[in-house]
N, CA, C and O atoms as a GROMACS GRO file, in nm:
protein
  592
    1UNK      N    1   5.967  -0.609   9.788
    1UNK     CA    2   6.066  -0.584   9.684
    1UNK      C    3   6.182  -0.502   9.739
    1UNK      O    4   6.298  -0.528   9.706
    2UNK      N    5   6.150  -0.403   9.823
    2UNK     CA    6   6.254  -0.318   9.880
    2UNK      C    7   6.350  -0.401   9.967
    2UNK      O    8   6.471  -0.377   9.965
    3UNK      N    9   6.296  -0.496  10.041
    3UNK     CA   10   6.378  -0.581  10.128
    3UNK      C   11   6.475  -0.666  10.044
    3UNK      O   12   6.592  -0.682  10.078
    4UNK      N   13   6.423  -0.719   9.934
    4UNK     CA   14   6.507  -0.799   9.845
    4UNK      C   15   6.620  -0.713   9.786
    4UNK      O   16   6.734  -0.758   9.778
    5UNK      N   17   6.588  -0.592   9.748
    5UNK     CA   18   6.688  -0.499   9.694
    5UNK      C   19   6.795  -0.468   9.798
    5UNK      O   20   6.914  -0.464   9.766
    6UNK      N   21   6.753  -0.446   9.922
    6UNK     CA   22   6.847  -0.418  10.030
    6UNK      C   23   6.940  -0.536  10.055
    6UNK      O   24   7.060  -0.517  10.074
    7UNK      N   25   6.886  -0.655  10.055
    7UNK     CA   26   6.968  -0.776  10.076
    7UNK      C   27   7.069  -0.792   9.963
    7UNK      O   28   7.186  -0.822   9.988
    8UNK      N   29   7.025  -0.774   9.840
    8UNK     CA   30   7.116  -0.786   9.726
    8UNK      C   31   7.227  -0.680   9.732
    8UNK      O   32   7.343  -0.710   9.703
    9UNK      N   33   7.191  -0.559   9.770
    9UNK     CA   34   7.290  -0.453   9.784
    9UNK      C   35   7.391  -0.489   9.892
    9UNK      O   36   7.511  -0.468   9.874
   10UNK      N   37   7.344  -0.542  10.003
   10UNK     CA   38   7.432  -0.581  10.113
   10UNK      C   39   7.528  -0.692  10.068
   10UNK      O   40   7.648  -0.684  10.095
   11UNK      N   41   7.476  -0.793  10.002
   11UNK     CA   42   7.560  -0.905   9.955
   11UNK      C   43   7.664  -0.856   9.855
   11UNK      O   44   7.781  -0.894   9.863
   12UNK      N   45   7.622  -0.771   9.762
   12UNK     CA   46   7.716  -0.716   9.665
   12UNK      C   47   7.824  -0.634   9.734
   12UNK      O   48   7.943  -0.650   9.703
   13UNK      N   49   7.786  -0.548   9.826
   13UNK     CA   50   7.882  -0.465   9.899
   13UNK      C   51   7.980  -0.550   9.979
   13UNK      O   52   8.100  -0.523   9.980
   14UNK      N   53   7.928  -0.651  10.045
   14UNK     CA   54   8.013  -0.740  10.124
   14UNK      C   55   8.114  -0.811  10.034
   14UNK      O   56   8.232  -0.821  10.068
   15UNK      N   57   8.069  -0.858   9.920
   15UNK     CA   58   8.158  -0.926   9.825
   15UNK      C   59   8.264  -0.830   9.774
   15UNK      O   60   8.382  -0.865   9.765
   16UNK      N   61   8.223  -0.710   9.740
   16UNK     CA   62   8.315  -0.611   9.686
   16UNK      C   63   8.421  -0.571   9.788
   16UNK      O   64   8.540  -0.569   9.756
   17UNK      N   65   8.380  -0.538   9.909
   17UNK     CA   66   8.474  -0.491  10.010
   17UNK      C   67   8.558  -0.602  10.071
   17UNK      O   68   8.667  -0.575  10.121
   18UNK      N   69   8.511  -0.724  10.067
   18UNK     CA   70   8.590  -0.834  10.122
   18UNK      C   71   8.712  -0.863  10.036
   18UNK      O   72   8.808  -0.924  10.084
   19UNK      N   73   8.708  -0.822   9.911
   19UNK     CA   74   8.824  -0.842   9.824
   19UNK      C   75   8.937  -0.748   9.861
   19UNK      O   76   9.052  -0.773   9.826
   20UNK      N   77   8.907  -0.641   9.931
   20UNK     CA   78   9.010  -0.547   9.976
   20UNK      C   79   9.093  -0.497   9.860
   20UNK      O   80   9.041  -0.459   9.756
   21UNK      N   81   9.224  -0.499   9.881
   21UNK     CA   82   9.314  -0.452   9.776
   21UNK      C   83   9.362  -0.567   9.689
   21UNK      O   84   9.451  -0.548   9.606
   22UNK      N   85   9.305  -0.685   9.706
   22UNK     CA   86   9.344  -0.798   9.624
   22UNK      C   87   9.473  -0.864   9.669
   22UNK      O   88   9.529  -0.945   9.595
   23UNK      N   89   9.523  -0.831   9.787
   23UNK     CA   90   9.649  -0.889   9.834
   23UNK      C   91   9.625  -1.030   9.888
   23UNK      O   92   9.527  -1.056   9.959
   24UNK      N   93   9.717  -1.119   9.853
   24UNK     CA   94   9.705  -1.259   9.893
   24UNK      C   95   9.844  -1.307   9.934
   24UNK      O   96   9.936  -1.306   9.853
   25UNK      N   97   9.860  -1.349  10.059
   25UNK     CA   98   9.990  -1.394  10.112
   25UNK      C   99   9.997  -1.546  10.115
   25UNK      O  100   9.899  -1.613  10.148
   26UNK      N  101  10.113  -1.599  10.079
   26UNK     CA  102  10.137  -1.743  10.086
   26UNK      C  103  10.275  -1.767  10.146
   26UNK      O  104  10.367  -1.688  10.125
   27UNK      N  105  10.289  -1.877  10.221
   27UNK     CA  106  10.420  -1.915  10.277
   27UNK      C  107  10.428  -2.067  10.283
   27UNK      O  108  10.334  -2.134  10.326
   28UNK      N  109  10.540  -2.119  10.239
   28UNK     CA  110  10.566  -2.263  10.246
   28UNK      C  111  10.704  -2.283  10.307
   28UNK      O  112  10.801  -2.219  10.264
   29UNK      N  113  10.713  -2.369  10.405
   29UNK     CA  114  10.838  -2.391  10.478
   29UNK      C  115  10.946  -2.453  10.390
   29UNK      O  116  11.065  -2.426  10.408
   30UNK      N  117  10.905  -2.537  10.294
   30UNK     CA  118  11.004  -2.604  10.210
   30UNK      C  119  10.941  -2.649  10.078
   30UNK      O  120  10.821  -2.631  10.055
   31UNK      N  121  11.024  -2.706   9.994
   31UNK     CA  122  10.982  -2.752   9.862
   31UNK      C  123  10.871  -2.856   9.870
   31UNK      O  124  10.776  -2.854   9.792
   32UNK      N  125  10.884  -2.948   9.966
   32UNK     CA  126  10.784  -3.054   9.980
   32UNK      C  127  10.646  -2.995  10.009
   32UNK      O  128  10.546  -3.038   9.950
   33UNK      N  129  10.639  -2.898  10.100
   33UNK     CA  130  10.511  -2.832  10.129
   33UNK      C  131  10.456  -2.761  10.005
   33UNK      O  132  10.336  -2.767   9.978
   34UNK      N  133  10.544  -2.695   9.932
   34UNK     CA  134  10.503  -2.623   9.812
   34UNK      C  135  10.445  -2.719   9.708
   34UNK      O  136  10.344  -2.689   9.646
   35UNK      N  137  10.508  -2.834   9.690
   35UNK     CA  138  10.464  -2.931   9.590
   35UNK      C  139  10.333  -3.001   9.628
   35UNK      O  140  10.267  -3.058   9.542
   36UNK      N  141  10.296  -2.997   9.756
   36UNK     CA  142  10.173  -3.063   9.802
   36UNK      C  143  10.047  -2.982   9.773
   36UNK      O  144   9.936  -3.031   9.796
   37UNK      N  145  10.061  -2.862   9.724
   37UNK     CA  146   9.945  -2.775   9.701
   37UNK      C  147   9.852  -2.841   9.600
   37UNK      O  148   9.890  -2.861   9.485
   38UNK      N  149   9.730  -2.876   9.642
   38UNK     CA  150   9.639  -2.947   9.552
   38UNK      C  151   9.584  -2.858   9.439
   38UNK      O  152   9.558  -2.907   9.329
   39UNK      N  153   9.567  -2.730   9.466
   39UNK     CA  154   9.511  -2.638   9.368
   39UNK      C  155   9.626  -2.563   9.301
   39UNK      O  156   9.682  -2.471   9.360
   40UNK      N  157   9.661  -2.601   9.181
   40UNK     CA  158   9.776  -2.542   9.112
   40UNK      C  159   9.757  -2.393   9.080
   40UNK      O  160   9.854  -2.324   9.049
   41UNK      N  161   9.634  -2.344   9.087
   41UNK     CA  162   9.613  -2.200   9.068
   41UNK      C  163   9.681  -2.120   9.179
   41UNK      O  164   9.716  -2.004   9.159
   42UNK      N  165   9.698  -2.181   9.295
   42UNK     CA  166   9.764  -2.112   9.406
   42UNK      C  167   9.914  -2.096   9.385
   42UNK      O  168   9.978  -2.016   9.454
   43UNK      N  169   9.970  -2.170   9.291
   43UNK     CA  170  10.114  -2.157   9.264
   43UNK      C  171  10.141  -2.072   9.140
   43UNK      O  172  10.256  -2.054   9.101
   44UNK      N  173  10.038  -2.021   9.078
   44UNK     CA  174  10.051  -1.948   8.952
   44UNK      C  175  10.139  -1.825   8.956
   44UNK      O  176  10.202  -1.792   8.856
   45UNK      N  177  10.146  -1.756   9.070
   45UNK     CA  178  10.227  -1.635   9.079
   45UNK      C  179  10.371  -1.664   9.120
   45UNK      O  180  10.454  -1.573   9.122
   46UNK      N  181  10.403  -1.789   9.153
   46UNK     CA  182  10.540  -1.823   9.188
   46UNK      C  183  10.622  -1.844   9.060
   46UNK      O  184  10.574  -1.907   8.966
   47UNK      N  185  10.744  -1.791   9.056
   47UNK     CA  186  10.828  -1.814   8.938
   47UNK      C  187  10.872  -1.960   8.932
   47UNK      O  188  10.871  -2.031   9.032
   48UNK      N  189  10.909  -2.004   8.813
   48UNK     CA  190  10.947  -2.144   8.794
   48UNK      C  191  11.094  -2.168   8.828
   48UNK      O  192  11.165  -2.234   8.752
   49UNK      N  193  11.140  -2.114   8.938
   49UNK     CA  194  11.279  -2.134   8.981
   49UNK      C  195  11.285  -2.198   9.119
   49UNK      O  196  11.388  -2.191   9.187
   50UNK      N  197  11.177  -2.259   9.159
   50UNK     CA  198  11.173  -2.327   9.289
   50UNK      C  199  11.225  -2.468   9.269
   50UNK      O  200  11.171  -2.545   9.189
   51UNK      N  201  11.332  -2.501   9.343
   51UNK     CA  202  11.398  -2.631   9.328
   51UNK      C  203  11.384  -2.712   9.456
   51UNK      O  204  11.331  -2.663   9.556
   52UNK      N  205  11.432  -2.834   9.454
   52UNK     CA  206  11.421  -2.924   9.570
   52UNK      C  207  11.489  -2.869   9.695
   52UNK      O  208  11.450  -2.905   9.806
   53UNK      N  209  11.588  -2.785   9.678
   53UNK     CA  210  11.657  -2.730   9.796
   53UNK      C  211  11.601  -2.595   9.840
   53UNK      O  212  11.661  -2.526   9.922
   54UNK      N  213  11.487  -2.557   9.784
   54UNK     CA  214  11.421  -2.430   9.822
   54UNK      C  215  11.352  -2.444   9.956
   54UNK      O  216  11.299  -2.549   9.991
   55UNK      N  217  11.352  -2.334  10.032
   55UNK     CA  218  11.279  -2.330  10.159
   55UNK      C  219  11.240  -2.187  10.188
   55UNK      O  220  11.284  -2.094  10.119
   56UNK      N  221  11.156  -2.168  10.290
   56UNK     CA  222  11.101  -2.035  10.322
   56UNK      C  223  11.056  -1.964  10.195
   56UNK      O  224  11.104  -1.856  10.161
   57UNK      N  225  10.964  -2.026  10.128
   57UNK     CA  226  10.910  -1.976  10.001
   57UNK      C  227  10.789  -1.889  10.035
   57UNK      O  228  10.689  -1.938  10.086
   58UNK      N  229  10.800  -1.761  10.006
   58UNK     CA  230  10.687  -1.672  10.038
   58UNK      C  231  10.651  -1.584   9.920
   58UNK      O  232  10.734  -1.555   9.833
   59UNK      N  233  10.526  -1.544   9.920
   59UNK     CA  234  10.472  -1.469   9.809
   59UNK      C  235  10.366  -1.373   9.859
   59UNK      O  236  10.281  -1.408   9.940
   60UNK      N  237  10.372  -1.252   9.809
   60UNK     CA  238  10.269  -1.152   9.835
   60UNK      C  239  10.214  -1.110   9.699
   60UNK      O  240  10.278  -1.035   9.625
   61UNK      N  241  10.094  -1.158   9.667
   61UNK     CA  242  10.034  -1.133   9.536
   61UNK      C  243   9.930  -1.022   9.547
   61UNK      O  244   9.850  -1.018   9.640
   62UNK      N  245   9.934  -0.935   9.451
   62UNK     CA  246   9.830  -0.834   9.433
   62UNK      C  247   9.762  -0.876   9.303
   62UNK      O  248   9.807  -0.840   9.194
   63UNK      N  249   9.656  -0.950   9.317
   63UNK     CA  250   9.599  -1.024   9.205
   63UNK      C  251   9.566  -0.938   9.084
   63UNK      O  252   9.554  -0.990   8.973
   64UNK      N  253   9.553  -0.809   9.104
   64UNK     CA  254   9.519  -0.722   8.993
   64UNK      C  255   9.640  -0.676   8.914
   64UNK      O  256   9.625  -0.628   8.802
   65UNK      N  257   9.764  -0.691   8.970
   65UNK     CA  258   9.876  -0.627   8.902
   65UNK      C  259  10.012  -0.696   8.915
   65UNK      O  260  10.084  -0.704   8.815
   66UNK      N  261  10.050  -0.746   9.032
   66UNK     CA  262  10.186  -0.797   9.050
   66UNK      C  263  10.197  -0.891   9.170
   66UNK      O  264  10.104  -0.906   9.248
   67UNK      N  265  10.314  -0.954   9.180
   67UNK     CA  266  10.342  -1.041   9.295
   67UNK      C  267  10.490  -1.030   9.330
   67UNK      O  268  10.575  -1.015   9.242
   68UNK      N  269  10.518  -1.038   9.458
   68UNK     CA  270  10.655  -1.036   9.508
   68UNK      C  271  10.683  -1.171   9.571
   68UNK      O  272  10.597  -1.227   9.641
   69UNK      N  273  10.801  -1.223   9.548
   69UNK     CA  274  10.833  -1.356   9.598
   69UNK      C  275  10.974  -1.357   9.656
   69UNK      O  276  11.062  -1.285   9.610
   70UNK      N  277  10.993  -1.440   9.758
   70UNK     CA  278  11.124  -1.463   9.817
   70UNK      C  279  11.144  -1.614   9.828
   70UNK      O  280  11.056  -1.686   9.876
   71UNK      N  281  11.260  -1.660   9.784
   71UNK     CA  282  11.292  -1.803   9.790
   71UNK      C  283  11.433  -1.816   9.844
   71UNK      O  284  11.527  -1.755   9.792
   72UNK      N  285  11.449  -1.896   9.947
   72UNK     CA  286  11.582  -1.927   9.998
   72UNK      C  287  11.624  -2.064   9.946
   72UNK      O  288  11.540  -2.151   9.924
   73UNK      N  289  11.755  -2.080   9.927
   73UNK     CA  290  11.810  -2.206   9.876
   73UNK      C  291  11.917  -2.257   9.972
   73UNK      O  292  11.994  -2.178  10.027
   74UNK      N  293  11.920  -2.387   9.992
   74UNK     CA  294  12.024  -2.446  10.077
   74UNK      C  295  12.157  -2.454  10.002
   74UNK      O  296  12.264  -2.450  10.064
   75UNK      N  297  12.151  -2.466   9.871
   75UNK     CA  298  12.270  -2.487   9.790
   75UNK      C  299  12.290  -2.368   9.696
   75UNK      O  300  12.203  -2.339   9.614
   76UNK      N  301  12.401  -2.300   9.708
   76UNK     CA  302  12.430  -2.184   9.623
   76UNK      C  303  12.437  -2.222   9.475
   76UNK      O  304  12.411  -2.139   9.388
   77UNK      N  305  12.473  -2.346   9.447
   77UNK     CA  306  12.483  -2.391   9.307
   77UNK      C  307  12.348  -2.382   9.236
   77UNK      O  308  12.343  -2.359   9.115
   78UNK      N  309  12.240  -2.401   9.309
   78UNK     CA  310  12.106  -2.389   9.248
   78UNK      C  311  12.085  -2.248   9.194
   78UNK      O  312  12.038  -2.231   9.082
   79UNK      N  313  12.120  -2.149   9.273
   79UNK     CA  314  12.104  -2.010   9.231
   79UNK      C  315  12.200  -1.977   9.117
   79UNK      O  316  12.161  -1.915   9.018
   80UNK      N  317  12.326  -2.020   9.132
   80UNK     CA  318  12.424  -1.995   9.027
   80UNK      C  319  12.377  -2.052   8.894
   80UNK      O  320  12.393  -1.990   8.788
   81UNK      N  321  12.319  -2.170   8.899
   81UNK     CA  322  12.268  -2.234   8.779
   81UNK      C  323  12.154  -2.152   8.716
   81UNK      O  324  12.152  -2.132   8.595
   82UNK      N  325  12.061  -2.106   8.798
   82UNK     CA  326  11.950  -2.023   8.749
   82UNK      C  327  12.002  -1.895   8.686
   82UNK      O  328  11.960  -1.857   8.576
   83UNK      N  329  12.093  -1.828   8.755
   83UNK     CA  330  12.142  -1.699   8.707
   83UNK      C  331  12.237  -1.712   8.589
   83UNK      O  332  12.265  -1.612   8.522
   84UNK      N  333  12.289  -1.832   8.562
   84UNK     CA  334  12.376  -1.850   8.445
   84UNK      C  335  12.295  -1.873   8.317
   84UNK      O  336  12.347  -1.852   8.207
   85UNK      N  337  12.171  -1.915   8.331
   85UNK     CA  338  12.086  -1.945   8.215
   85UNK      C  339  12.033  -1.818   8.148
   85UNK      O  340  12.022  -1.812   8.026
   86UNK      N  341  12.000  -1.717   8.228
   86UNK     CA  342  11.934  -1.597   8.178
   86UNK      C  343  12.033  -1.481   8.166
   86UNK      O  344  12.133  -1.475   8.237
   87UNK      N  345  12.003  -1.392   8.076
   87UNK     CA  346  12.087  -1.274   8.053
   87UNK      C  347  12.070  -1.175   8.168
   87UNK      O  348  11.958  -1.146   8.211
   88UNK      N  349  12.182  -1.122   8.216
   88UNK     CA  350  12.178  -1.020   8.322
   88UNK      C  351  12.121  -0.890   8.267
   88UNK      O  352  12.139  -0.857   8.150
   89UNK      N  353  12.053  -0.818   8.354
   89UNK     CA  354  12.004  -0.685   8.319
   89UNK      C  355  12.053  -0.588   8.427
   89UNK      O  356  12.084  -0.630   8.538
   90UNK      N  357  12.060  -0.459   8.396
   90UNK     CA  358  12.108  -0.362   8.495
   90UNK      C  359  12.017  -0.354   8.618
   90UNK      O  360  11.895  -0.362   8.608
   91UNK      N  361  12.080  -0.338   8.733
   91UNK     CA  362  12.006  -0.322   8.858
   91UNK      C  363  11.915  -0.201   8.849
   91UNK      O  364  11.805  -0.202   8.906
   92UNK      N  365  11.959  -0.098   8.779
   92UNK     CA  366  11.878   0.024   8.766
   92UNK      C  367  11.742  -0.006   8.701
   92UNK      O  368  11.642   0.057   8.736
   93UNK      N  369  11.738  -0.100   8.607
   93UNK     CA  370  11.610  -0.137   8.546
   93UNK      C  371  11.517  -0.202   8.648
   93UNK      O  372  11.397  -0.176   8.650
   94UNK      N  373  11.574  -0.287   8.732
   94UNK     CA  374  11.496  -0.352   8.838
   94UNK      C  375  11.443  -0.247   8.935
   94UNK      O  376  11.328  -0.254   8.979
   95UNK      N  377  11.527  -0.150   8.969
   95UNK     CA  378  11.486  -0.044   9.062
   95UNK      C  379  11.369   0.037   9.006
   95UNK      O  380  11.278   0.075   9.080
   96UNK      N  381  11.370   0.061   8.877
   96UNK     CA  382  11.260   0.136   8.813
   96UNK      C  383  11.129   0.061   8.830
   96UNK      O  384  11.027   0.120   8.864
   97UNK      N  385  11.131  -0.070   8.805
   97UNK     CA  386  11.010  -0.152   8.821
   97UNK      C  387  10.967  -0.153   8.967
   97UNK      O  388  10.849  -0.138   8.997
   98UNK      N  389  11.063  -0.170   9.057
   98UNK     CA  390  11.033  -0.173   9.200
   98UNK      C  391  10.971  -0.041   9.246
   98UNK      O  392  10.875  -0.042   9.324
   99UNK      N  393  11.024   0.070   9.200
   99UNK     CA  394  10.969   0.201   9.237
   99UNK      C  395  10.826   0.219   9.184
   99UNK      O  396  10.742   0.280   9.249
  100UNK      N  397  10.800   0.166   9.066
  100UNK     CA  398  10.667   0.177   9.006
  100UNK      C  399  10.561   0.107   9.093
  100UNK      O  400  10.446   0.150   9.098
  101UNK      N  401  10.602   0.000   9.160
  101UNK     CA  402  10.510  -0.077   9.244
  101UNK      C  403  10.543  -0.063   9.392
  101UNK      O  404  10.515  -0.154   9.471
  102UNK      N  405  10.601   0.048   9.430
  102UNK     CA  406  10.647   0.068   9.568
  102UNK      C  407  10.533   0.060   9.671
  102UNK      O  408  10.555   0.015   9.783
  103UNK      N  409  10.414   0.102   9.634
  103UNK     CA  410  10.301   0.096   9.728
  103UNK      C  411  10.258  -0.048   9.755
  103UNK      O  412  10.195  -0.076   9.857
  104UNK      N  413  10.290  -0.138   9.665
  104UNK     CA  414  10.252  -0.279   9.679
  104UNK      C  415  10.364  -0.364   9.741
  104UNK      O  416  10.340  -0.477   9.783
  105UNK      N  417  10.485  -0.310   9.747
  105UNK     CA  418  10.602  -0.386   9.792
  105UNK      C  419  10.590  -0.425   9.939
  105UNK      O  420  10.570  -0.339  10.024
  106UNK      N  421  10.603  -0.556   9.970
  106UNK     CA  422  10.596  -0.599  10.111
  106UNK      C  423  10.721  -0.554  10.187
  106UNK      O  424  10.826  -0.532  10.127
  107UNK      N  425  10.709  -0.542  10.317
  107UNK     CA  426  10.823  -0.492  10.395
  107UNK      C  427  10.939  -0.590  10.398
  107UNK      O  428  11.052  -0.547  10.426
  108UNK      N  429  10.919  -0.717  10.372
  108UNK     CA  430  11.028  -0.814  10.371
  108UNK      C  431  11.110  -0.810  10.242
  108UNK      O  432  11.216  -0.871  10.234
  109UNK      N  433  11.061  -0.739  10.140
  109UNK     CA  434  11.134  -0.728  10.014
  109UNK      C  435  11.249  -0.630  10.032
  109UNK      O  436  11.231  -0.527  10.097
  110UNK      N  437  11.368  -0.658   9.977
  110UNK     CA  438  11.483  -0.570  10.002
  110UNK      C  439  11.468  -0.431   9.943
  110UNK      O  440  11.406  -0.412   9.838
  111UNK      N  441  11.526  -0.335  10.012
  111UNK     CA  442  11.535  -0.199   9.962
  111UNK      C  443  11.664  -0.192   9.881
  111UNK      O  444  11.773  -0.198   9.937
  112UNK      N  445  11.651  -0.180   9.752
  112UNK     CA  446  11.766  -0.190   9.663
  112UNK      C  447  11.848  -0.061   9.665
  112UNK      O  448  11.798   0.046   9.632
  113UNK      N  449  11.974  -0.075   9.702
  113UNK     CA  450  12.067   0.036   9.700
  113UNK      C  451  12.187  -0.008   9.617
  113UNK      O  452  12.281  -0.067   9.671
  114UNK      N  453  12.185   0.021   9.490
  114UNK     CA  454  12.290  -0.027   9.400
  114UNK      C  455  12.425   0.041   9.426
  114UNK      O  456  12.527  -0.004   9.374
  115UNK      N  457  12.426   0.147   9.505
  115UNK     CA  458  12.552   0.214   9.537
  115UNK      C  459  12.633   0.138   9.640
  115UNK      O  460  12.756   0.139   9.635
  116UNK      N  461  12.566   0.070   9.735
  116UNK     CA  462  12.637   0.006   9.845
  116UNK      C  463  12.652  -0.145   9.832
  116UNK      O  464  12.743  -0.202   9.891
  117UNK      N  465  12.566  -0.210   9.758
  117UNK     CA  466  12.569  -0.356   9.751
  117UNK      C  467  12.576  -0.402   9.606
  117UNK      O  468  12.534  -0.331   9.514
  118UNK      N  469  12.628  -0.518   9.589
  118UNK     CA  470  12.636  -0.576   9.456
  118UNK      C  471  12.522  -0.675   9.437
  118UNK      O  472  12.510  -0.771   9.514
  119UNK      N  473  12.440  -0.654   9.337
  119UNK     CA  474  12.327  -0.741   9.306
  119UNK      C  475  12.342  -0.799   9.167
  119UNK      O  476  12.407  -0.740   9.080
  120UNK      N  477  12.283  -0.915   9.147
  120UNK     CA  478  12.266  -0.972   9.014
  120UNK      C  479  12.118  -0.968   8.984
  120UNK      O  480  12.035  -1.003   9.068
  121UNK      N  481  12.083  -0.924   8.864
  121UNK     CA  482  11.943  -0.918   8.822
  121UNK      C  483  11.931  -0.988   8.687
  121UNK      O  484  12.013  -0.968   8.597
  122UNK      N  485  11.828  -1.070   8.675
  122UNK     CA  486  11.796  -1.133   8.548
  122UNK      C  487  11.647  -1.114   8.520
  122UNK      O  488  11.568  -1.088   8.610
  123UNK      N  489  11.613  -1.127   8.395
  123UNK     CA  490  11.472  -1.123   8.357
  123UNK      C  491  11.437  -1.263   8.307
  123UNK      O  492  11.486  -1.307   8.203
  124UNK      N  493  11.351  -1.332   8.383
  124UNK     CA  494  11.317  -1.471   8.350
  124UNK      C  495  11.230  -1.478   8.224
  124UNK      O  496  11.240  -1.573   8.146
  125UNK      N  497  11.146  -1.378   8.206
  125UNK     CA  498  11.063  -1.365   8.085
  125UNK      C  499  11.012  -1.221   8.083
  125UNK      O  500  11.059  -1.138   8.161
  126UNK      N  501  10.918  -1.191   7.997
  126UNK     CA  502  10.868  -1.053   7.988
  126UNK      C  503  10.797  -1.005   8.113
  126UNK      O  504  10.775  -0.885   8.130
  127UNK      N  505  10.762  -1.097   8.201
  127UNK     CA  506  10.681  -1.062   8.318
  127UNK      C  507  10.753  -1.079   8.451
  127UNK      O  508  10.704  -1.028   8.553
  128UNK      N  509  10.866  -1.148   8.454
  128UNK     CA  510  10.928  -1.183   8.583
  128UNK      C  511  11.074  -1.139   8.589
  128UNK      O  512  11.156  -1.174   8.504
  129UNK      N  513  11.103  -1.060   8.693
  129UNK     CA  514  11.238  -1.015   8.723
  129UNK      C  515  11.287  -1.088   8.847
  129UNK      O  516  11.209  -1.112   8.939
  130UNK      N  517  11.416  -1.124   8.850
  130UNK     CA  518  11.473  -1.191   8.968
  130UNK      C  519  11.600  -1.119   9.011
  130UNK      O  520  11.680  -1.075   8.928
  131UNK      N  521  11.617  -1.108   9.141
  131UNK     CA  522  11.731  -1.036   9.199
  131UNK      C  523  11.793  -1.121   9.309
  131UNK      O  524  11.723  -1.188   9.384
  132UNK      N  525  11.924  -1.116   9.316
  132UNK     CA  526  11.993  -1.177   9.430
  132UNK      C  527  12.111  -1.090   9.468
  132UNK      O  528  12.172  -1.025   9.384
  133UNK      N  529  12.140  -1.090   9.595
  133UNK     CA  530  12.260  -1.022   9.643
  133UNK      C  531  12.374  -1.121   9.628
  133UNK      O  532  12.362  -1.238   9.664
  134UNK      N  533  12.486  -1.073   9.576
  134UNK     CA  534  12.600  -1.161   9.551
  134UNK      C  535  12.635  -1.241   9.676
  134UNK      O  536  12.638  -1.188   9.787
  135UNK      N  537  12.661  -1.369   9.657
  135UNK     CA  538  12.703  -1.462   9.762
  135UNK      C  539  12.597  -1.493   9.867
  135UNK      O  540  12.628  -1.552   9.970
  136UNK      N  541  12.473  -1.454   9.843
  136UNK     CA  542  12.364  -1.492   9.934
  136UNK      C  543  12.284  -1.602   9.868
  136UNK      O  544  12.282  -1.614   9.745
  137UNK      N  545  12.218  -1.683   9.948
  137UNK     CA  546  12.140  -1.795   9.896
  137UNK      C  547  11.990  -1.765   9.900
  137UNK      O  548  11.910  -1.845   9.948
  138UNK      N  549  11.955  -1.648   9.848
  138UNK     CA  550  11.816  -1.606   9.845
  138UNK      C  551  11.789  -1.528   9.717
  138UNK      O  552  11.873  -1.450   9.672
  139UNK      N  553  11.672  -1.550   9.659
  139UNK     CA  554  11.631  -1.481   9.537
  139UNK      C  555  11.499  -1.411   9.564
  139UNK      O  556  11.410  -1.466   9.629
  140UNK      N  557  11.486  -1.289   9.513
  140UNK     CA  558  11.363  -1.212   9.522
  140UNK      C  559  11.313  -1.189   9.380
  140UNK      O  560  11.392  -1.162   9.290
  141UNK      N  561  11.183  -1.200   9.361
  141UNK     CA  562  11.128  -1.178   9.227
  141UNK      C  563  11.009  -1.082   9.231
  141UNK      O  564  10.941  -1.068   9.333
  142UNK      N  565  10.988  -1.019   9.118
  142UNK     CA  566  10.866  -0.941   9.094
  142UNK      C  567  10.804  -0.999   8.967
  142UNK      O  568  10.869  -1.004   8.863
  143UNK      N  569  10.680  -1.041   8.978
  143UNK     CA  570  10.605  -1.090   8.862
  143UNK      C  571  10.498  -0.986   8.830
  143UNK      O  572  10.426  -0.941   8.919
  144UNK      N  573  10.490  -0.949   8.704
  144UNK     CA  574  10.397  -0.844   8.663
  144UNK      C  575  10.287  -0.898   8.573
  144UNK      O  576  10.308  -0.993   8.497
  145UNK      N  577  10.172  -0.838   8.584
  145UNK     CA  578  10.060  -0.876   8.499
  145UNK      C  579  10.085  -0.833   8.355
  145UNK      O  580  10.041  -0.899   8.261
  146UNK      N  581  10.156  -0.722   8.339
  146UNK     CA  582  10.186  -0.669   8.205
  146UNK      C  583  10.336  -0.666   8.185
  146UNK      O  584  10.413  -0.669   8.281
  147UNK      N  585  10.379  -0.660   8.060
  147UNK     CA  586  10.522  -0.652   8.028
  147UNK      C  587  10.581  -0.522   8.080
  147UNK      O  588  10.517  -0.417   8.079
  148UNK      N  589  10.705  -0.531   8.125
  148UNK     CA  590  10.780  -0.412   8.166
  148UNK      C  591  10.910  -0.409   8.090
  148UNK      O  592  10.991  -0.317   8.108
   0.00000   0.00000   0.00000
């Protein structure tokens, strides 16, 4: 009985510690690769702003709380179209959310300095914020498990 208990404890511990901090990284070279994903649960943390001209699509998900995403676009009109649909929000609001999750922020995510650069920020829904630097063809998003 003791041996069985030890084995169960080991299996439970291994399962628990293998989950680590819940971080899950994804990268897709282009839209075609992204669309080929057979398990749609793997695309759940990506915002619905990925278009045919998207490339270098990356995501760092912390399954318990949030996800960070970067999407590059070949055509600036795609981004302009996305940012024209949603209401702009102050960069300072985005910074507050970013600071709240600073320990989870991947190093490839931009360090927002609203004093030196001009950014556009929109809120796609209650859970997803999107940011772009003016005249760049890249969008960064934060998706949250809870409303912010």
